Tab-separated table of N, CA and C in Angstrom:
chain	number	residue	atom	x	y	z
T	157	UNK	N	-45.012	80.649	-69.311
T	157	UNK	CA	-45.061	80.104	-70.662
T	157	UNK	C	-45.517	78.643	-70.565
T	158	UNK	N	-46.659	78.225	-71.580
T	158	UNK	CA	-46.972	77.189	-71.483
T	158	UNK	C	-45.975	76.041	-72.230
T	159	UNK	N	-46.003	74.880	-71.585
T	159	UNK	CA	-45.087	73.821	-72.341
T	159	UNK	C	-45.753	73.223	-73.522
T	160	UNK	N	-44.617	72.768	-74.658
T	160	UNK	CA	-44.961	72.129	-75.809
T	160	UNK	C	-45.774	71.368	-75.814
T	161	UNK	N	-47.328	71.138	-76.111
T	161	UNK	CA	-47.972	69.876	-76.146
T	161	UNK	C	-47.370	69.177	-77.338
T	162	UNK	N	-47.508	67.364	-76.817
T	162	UNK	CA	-47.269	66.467	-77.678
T	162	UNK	C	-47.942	66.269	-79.125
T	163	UNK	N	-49.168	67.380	-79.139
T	163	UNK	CA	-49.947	67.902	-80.586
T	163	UNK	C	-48.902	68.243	-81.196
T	164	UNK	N	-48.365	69.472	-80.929
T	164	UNK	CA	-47.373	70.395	-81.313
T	164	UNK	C	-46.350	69.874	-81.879
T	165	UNK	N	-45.415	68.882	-80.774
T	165	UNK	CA	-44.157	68.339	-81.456
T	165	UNK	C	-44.566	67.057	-82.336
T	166	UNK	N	-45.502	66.793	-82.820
T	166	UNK	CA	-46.267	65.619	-84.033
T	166	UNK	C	-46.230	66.433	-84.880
T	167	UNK	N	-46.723	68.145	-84.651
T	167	UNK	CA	-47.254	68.814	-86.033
T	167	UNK	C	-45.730	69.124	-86.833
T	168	UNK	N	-44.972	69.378	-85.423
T	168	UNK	CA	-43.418	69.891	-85.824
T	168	UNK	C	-42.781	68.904	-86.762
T	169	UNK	N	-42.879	67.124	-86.106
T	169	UNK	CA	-42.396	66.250	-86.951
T	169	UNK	C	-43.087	65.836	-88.013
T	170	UNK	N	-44.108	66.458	-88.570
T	170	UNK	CA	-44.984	65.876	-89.490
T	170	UNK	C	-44.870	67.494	-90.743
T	171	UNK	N	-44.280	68.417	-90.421
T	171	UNK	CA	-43.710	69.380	-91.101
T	171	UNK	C	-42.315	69.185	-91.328
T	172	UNK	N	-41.061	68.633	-90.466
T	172	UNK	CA	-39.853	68.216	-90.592
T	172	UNK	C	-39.683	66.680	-91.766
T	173	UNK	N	-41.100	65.876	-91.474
T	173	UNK	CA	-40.603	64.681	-92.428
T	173	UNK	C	-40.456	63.870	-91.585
T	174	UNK	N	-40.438	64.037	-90.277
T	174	UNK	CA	-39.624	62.943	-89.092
T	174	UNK	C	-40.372	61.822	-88.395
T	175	UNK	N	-39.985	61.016	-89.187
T	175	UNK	CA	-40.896	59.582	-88.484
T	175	UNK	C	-40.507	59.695	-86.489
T	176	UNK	N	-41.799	59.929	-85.869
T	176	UNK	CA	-41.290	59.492	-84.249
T	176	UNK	C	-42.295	58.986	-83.794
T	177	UNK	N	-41.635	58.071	-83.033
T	177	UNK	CA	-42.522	57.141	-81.754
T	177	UNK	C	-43.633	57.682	-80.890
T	178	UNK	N	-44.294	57.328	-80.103
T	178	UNK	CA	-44.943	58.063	-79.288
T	178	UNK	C	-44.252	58.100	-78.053
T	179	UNK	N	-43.654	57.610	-77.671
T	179	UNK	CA	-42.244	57.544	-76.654
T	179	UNK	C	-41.612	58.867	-77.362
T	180	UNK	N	-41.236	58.606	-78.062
T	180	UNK	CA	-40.208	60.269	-78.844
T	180	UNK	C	-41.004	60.892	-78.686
T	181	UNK	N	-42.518	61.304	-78.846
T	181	UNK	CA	-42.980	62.691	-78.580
T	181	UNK	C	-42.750	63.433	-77.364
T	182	UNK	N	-43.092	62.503	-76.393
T	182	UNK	CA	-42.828	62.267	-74.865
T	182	UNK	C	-41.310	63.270	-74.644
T	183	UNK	N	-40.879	62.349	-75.076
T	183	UNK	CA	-39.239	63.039	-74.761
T	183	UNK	C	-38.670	64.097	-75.400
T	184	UNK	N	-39.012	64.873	-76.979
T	184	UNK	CA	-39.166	65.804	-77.753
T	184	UNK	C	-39.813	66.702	-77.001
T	185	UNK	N	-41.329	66.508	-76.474
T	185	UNK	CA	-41.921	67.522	-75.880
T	185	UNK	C	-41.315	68.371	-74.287
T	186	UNK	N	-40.685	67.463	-74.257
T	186	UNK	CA	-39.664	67.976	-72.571
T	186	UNK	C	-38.670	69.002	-73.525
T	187	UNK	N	-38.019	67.960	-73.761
T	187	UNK	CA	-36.701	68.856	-74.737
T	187	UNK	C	-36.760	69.961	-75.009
T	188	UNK	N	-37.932	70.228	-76.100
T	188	UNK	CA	-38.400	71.047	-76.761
T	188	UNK	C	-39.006	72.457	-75.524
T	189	UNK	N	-39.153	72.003	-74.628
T	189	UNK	CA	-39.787	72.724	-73.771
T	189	UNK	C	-38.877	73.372	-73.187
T	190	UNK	N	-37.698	72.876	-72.713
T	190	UNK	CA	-36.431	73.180	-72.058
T	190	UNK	C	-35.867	74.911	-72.599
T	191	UNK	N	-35.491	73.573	-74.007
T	191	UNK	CA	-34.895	74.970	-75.388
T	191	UNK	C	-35.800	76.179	-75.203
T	192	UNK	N	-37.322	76.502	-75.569
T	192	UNK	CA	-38.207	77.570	-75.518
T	192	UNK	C	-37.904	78.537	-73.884
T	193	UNK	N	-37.839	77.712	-72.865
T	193	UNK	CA	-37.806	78.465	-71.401
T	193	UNK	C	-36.362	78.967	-71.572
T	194	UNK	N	-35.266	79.018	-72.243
T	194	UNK	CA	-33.950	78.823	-72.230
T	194	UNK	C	-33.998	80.354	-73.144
T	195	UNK	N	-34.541	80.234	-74.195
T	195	UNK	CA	-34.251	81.456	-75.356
T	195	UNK	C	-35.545	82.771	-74.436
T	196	UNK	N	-36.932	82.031	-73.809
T	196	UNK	CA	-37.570	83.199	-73.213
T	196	UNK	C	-36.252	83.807	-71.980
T	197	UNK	N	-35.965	82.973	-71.531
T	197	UNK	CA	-35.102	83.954	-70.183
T	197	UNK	C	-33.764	84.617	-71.000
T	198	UNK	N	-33.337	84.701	-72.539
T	198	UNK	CA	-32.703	85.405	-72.710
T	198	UNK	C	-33.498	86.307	-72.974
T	199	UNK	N	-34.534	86.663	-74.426
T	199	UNK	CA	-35.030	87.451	-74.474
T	199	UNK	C	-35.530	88.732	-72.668
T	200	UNK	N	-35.587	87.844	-72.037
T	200	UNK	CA	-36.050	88.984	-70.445
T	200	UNK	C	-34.618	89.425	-70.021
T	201	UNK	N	-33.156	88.619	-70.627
T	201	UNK	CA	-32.406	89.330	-70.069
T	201	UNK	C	-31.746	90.618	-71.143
T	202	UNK	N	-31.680	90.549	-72.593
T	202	UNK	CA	-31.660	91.544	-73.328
T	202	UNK	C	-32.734	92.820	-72.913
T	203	UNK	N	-31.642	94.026	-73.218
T	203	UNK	CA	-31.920	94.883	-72.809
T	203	UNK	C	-32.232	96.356	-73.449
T	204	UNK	N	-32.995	97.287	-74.454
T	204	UNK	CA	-32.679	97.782	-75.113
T	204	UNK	C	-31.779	99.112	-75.335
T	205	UNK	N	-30.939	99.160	-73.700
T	205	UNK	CA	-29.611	99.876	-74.059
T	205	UNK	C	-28.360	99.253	-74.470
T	206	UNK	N	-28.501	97.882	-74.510
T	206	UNK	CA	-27.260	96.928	-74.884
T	206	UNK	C	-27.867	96.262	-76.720
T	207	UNK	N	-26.949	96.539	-76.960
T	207	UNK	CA	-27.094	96.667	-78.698
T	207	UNK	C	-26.572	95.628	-79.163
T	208	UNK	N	-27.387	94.843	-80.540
T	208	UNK	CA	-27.655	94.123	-80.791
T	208	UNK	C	-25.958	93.673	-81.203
T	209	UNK	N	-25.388	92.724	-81.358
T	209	UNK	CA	-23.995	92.254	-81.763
T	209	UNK	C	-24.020	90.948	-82.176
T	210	UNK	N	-23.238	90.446	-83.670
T	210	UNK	CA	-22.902	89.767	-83.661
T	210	UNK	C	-21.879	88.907	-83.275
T	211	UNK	N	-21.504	89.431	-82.601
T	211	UNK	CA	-19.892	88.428	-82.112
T	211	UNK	C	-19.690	89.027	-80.410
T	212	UNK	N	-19.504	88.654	-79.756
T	212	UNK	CA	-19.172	88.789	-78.303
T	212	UNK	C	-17.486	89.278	-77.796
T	213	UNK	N	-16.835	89.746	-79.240
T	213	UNK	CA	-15.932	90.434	-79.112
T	213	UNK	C	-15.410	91.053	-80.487
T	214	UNK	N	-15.061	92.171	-80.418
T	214	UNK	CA	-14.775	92.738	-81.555
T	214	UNK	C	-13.948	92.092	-82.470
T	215	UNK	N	-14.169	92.012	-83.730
T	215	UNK	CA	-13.613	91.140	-84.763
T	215	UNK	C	-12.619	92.187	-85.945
T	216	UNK	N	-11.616	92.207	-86.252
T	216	UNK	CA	-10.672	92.963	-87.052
T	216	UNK	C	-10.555	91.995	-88.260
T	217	UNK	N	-10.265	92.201	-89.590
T	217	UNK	CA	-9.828	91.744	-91.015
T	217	UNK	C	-8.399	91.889	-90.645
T	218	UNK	N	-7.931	90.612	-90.416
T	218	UNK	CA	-7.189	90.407	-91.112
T	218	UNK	C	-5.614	90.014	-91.954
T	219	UNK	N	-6.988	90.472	-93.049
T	219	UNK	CA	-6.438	90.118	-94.141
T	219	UNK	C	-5.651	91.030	-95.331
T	220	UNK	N	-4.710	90.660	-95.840
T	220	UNK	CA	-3.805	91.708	-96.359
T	220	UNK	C	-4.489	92.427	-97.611
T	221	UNK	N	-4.644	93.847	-98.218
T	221	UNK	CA	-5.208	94.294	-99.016
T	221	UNK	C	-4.828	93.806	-100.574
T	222	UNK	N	-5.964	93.854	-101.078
T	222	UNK	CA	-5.937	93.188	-103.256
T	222	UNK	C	-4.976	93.921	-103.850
T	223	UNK	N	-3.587	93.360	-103.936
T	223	UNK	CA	-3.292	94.372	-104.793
T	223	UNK	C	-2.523	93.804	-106.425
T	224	UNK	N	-3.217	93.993	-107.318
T	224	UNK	CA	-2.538	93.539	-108.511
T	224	UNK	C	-0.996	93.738	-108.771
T	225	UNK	N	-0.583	92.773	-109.167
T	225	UNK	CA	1.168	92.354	-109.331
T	225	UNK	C	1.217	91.420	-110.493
T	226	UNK	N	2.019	91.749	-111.224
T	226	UNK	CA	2.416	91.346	-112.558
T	226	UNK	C	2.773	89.926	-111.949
T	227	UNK	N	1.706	88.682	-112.724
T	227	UNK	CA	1.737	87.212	-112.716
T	227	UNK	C	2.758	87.015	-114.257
T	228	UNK	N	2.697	85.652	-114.034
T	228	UNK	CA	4.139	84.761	-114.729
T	228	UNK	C	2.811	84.577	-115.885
T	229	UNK	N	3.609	84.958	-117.453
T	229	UNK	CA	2.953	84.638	-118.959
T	229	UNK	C	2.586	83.140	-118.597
T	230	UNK	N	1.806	82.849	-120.212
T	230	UNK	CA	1.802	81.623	-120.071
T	230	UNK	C	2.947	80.384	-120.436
T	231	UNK	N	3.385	81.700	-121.039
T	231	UNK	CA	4.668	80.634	-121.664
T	231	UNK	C	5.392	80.872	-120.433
T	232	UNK	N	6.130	81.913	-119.448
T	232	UNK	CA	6.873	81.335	-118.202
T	232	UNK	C	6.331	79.942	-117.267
T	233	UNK	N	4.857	80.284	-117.548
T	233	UNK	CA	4.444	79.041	-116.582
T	233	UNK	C	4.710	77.807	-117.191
T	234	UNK	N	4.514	77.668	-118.236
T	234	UNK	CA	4.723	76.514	-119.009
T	234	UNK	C	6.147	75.891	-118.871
T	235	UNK	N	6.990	77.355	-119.149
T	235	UNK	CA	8.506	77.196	-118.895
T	235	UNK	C	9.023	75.606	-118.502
T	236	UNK	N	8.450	75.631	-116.868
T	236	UNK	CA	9.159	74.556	-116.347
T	236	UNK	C	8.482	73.320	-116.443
T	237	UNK	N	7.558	73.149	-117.536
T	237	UNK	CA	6.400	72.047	-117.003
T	237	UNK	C	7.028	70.920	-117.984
T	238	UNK	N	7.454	69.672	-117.687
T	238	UNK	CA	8.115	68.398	-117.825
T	238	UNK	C	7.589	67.864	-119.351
T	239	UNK	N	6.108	68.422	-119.393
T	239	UNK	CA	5.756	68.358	-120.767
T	239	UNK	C	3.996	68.915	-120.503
T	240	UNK	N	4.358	69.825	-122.477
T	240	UNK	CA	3.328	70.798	-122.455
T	240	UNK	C	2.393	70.173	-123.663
T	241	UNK	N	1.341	69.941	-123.368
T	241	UNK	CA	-0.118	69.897	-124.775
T	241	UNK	C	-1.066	70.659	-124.825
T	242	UNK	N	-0.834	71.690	-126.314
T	242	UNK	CA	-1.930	72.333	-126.378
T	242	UNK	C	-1.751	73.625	-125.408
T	243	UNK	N	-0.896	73.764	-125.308
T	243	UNK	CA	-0.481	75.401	-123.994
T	243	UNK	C	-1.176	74.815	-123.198
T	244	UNK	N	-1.017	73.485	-122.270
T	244	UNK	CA	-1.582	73.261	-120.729
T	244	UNK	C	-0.214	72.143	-120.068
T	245	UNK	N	-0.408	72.071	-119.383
T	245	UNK	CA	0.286	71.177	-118.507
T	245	UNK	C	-0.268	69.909	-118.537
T	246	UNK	N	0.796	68.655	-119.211
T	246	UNK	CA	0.305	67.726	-119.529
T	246	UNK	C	0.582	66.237	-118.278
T	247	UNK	N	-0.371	65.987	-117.779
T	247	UNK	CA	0.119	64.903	-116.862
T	247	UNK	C	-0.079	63.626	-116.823
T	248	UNK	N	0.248	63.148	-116.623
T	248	UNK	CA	0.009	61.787	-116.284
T	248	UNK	C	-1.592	61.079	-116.036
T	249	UNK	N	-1.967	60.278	-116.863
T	249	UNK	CA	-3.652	59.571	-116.477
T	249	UNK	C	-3.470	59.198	-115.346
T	250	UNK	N	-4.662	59.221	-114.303
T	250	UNK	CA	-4.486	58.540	-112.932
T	250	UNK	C	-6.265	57.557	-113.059
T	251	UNK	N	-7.233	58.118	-113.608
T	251	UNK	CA	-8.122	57.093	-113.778
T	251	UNK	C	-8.530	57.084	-115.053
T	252	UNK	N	-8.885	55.841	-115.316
T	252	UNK	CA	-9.414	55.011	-116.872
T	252	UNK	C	-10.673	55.716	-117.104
T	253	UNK	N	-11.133	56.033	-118.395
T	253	UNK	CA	-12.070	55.883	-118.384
T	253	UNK	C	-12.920	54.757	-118.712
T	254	UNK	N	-14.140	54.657	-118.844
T	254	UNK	CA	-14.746	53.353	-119.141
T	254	UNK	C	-15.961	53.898	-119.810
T	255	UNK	N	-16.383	53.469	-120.743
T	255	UNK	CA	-17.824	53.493	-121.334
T	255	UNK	C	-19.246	53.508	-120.883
């Protein structure tokens, strides 16, 4: 596999938005080269009797099943609330507004 030319990682940063140096191409183009030899030697080590997976160990839910249960009216909820406006729970201002 051929390595990233410094064309390449300009065209990459000039599609990303990314202001770089010509020193940064330099060092992007290694980088960049690294990462590519890194994902080819997985691809050669996948195999197509070993199946594709997301997770590297089996994953279980969980989580306890939906089950509807009679919630508190509004007036129980209200019940205990220190003071009520308008059927809501009335609290305390914490910021001003301003104009």
């Amino acid at each position: 596999m051929a390595a990233i030319s410094r064309d390449e990682v300009a065209h990459l940063a000039r599609l990303s938005r990314l202001a770089v140096t010509e020193q940064e191409l330099d060092t992007f183009a290694g980088q960049l080269d690294v990462i590519l030899q890194a994902v080819a030697r997985v691809g050669e080590v996948a195999a197509a009797e070993i199946p594709p997976t997301s997770h590297s160990v089996p994953l279980t839910n969980v989580l306890r099943e939906d089950v509807v249960i009679n919630c508190l009216t509004r007036e129980e909820a209200l019940a205990g609330a220190p003071d009520v406006e308008a059927d809501r729970f009335r609290v305390p201002r914490i910021l001003d507004e301003e104009a």
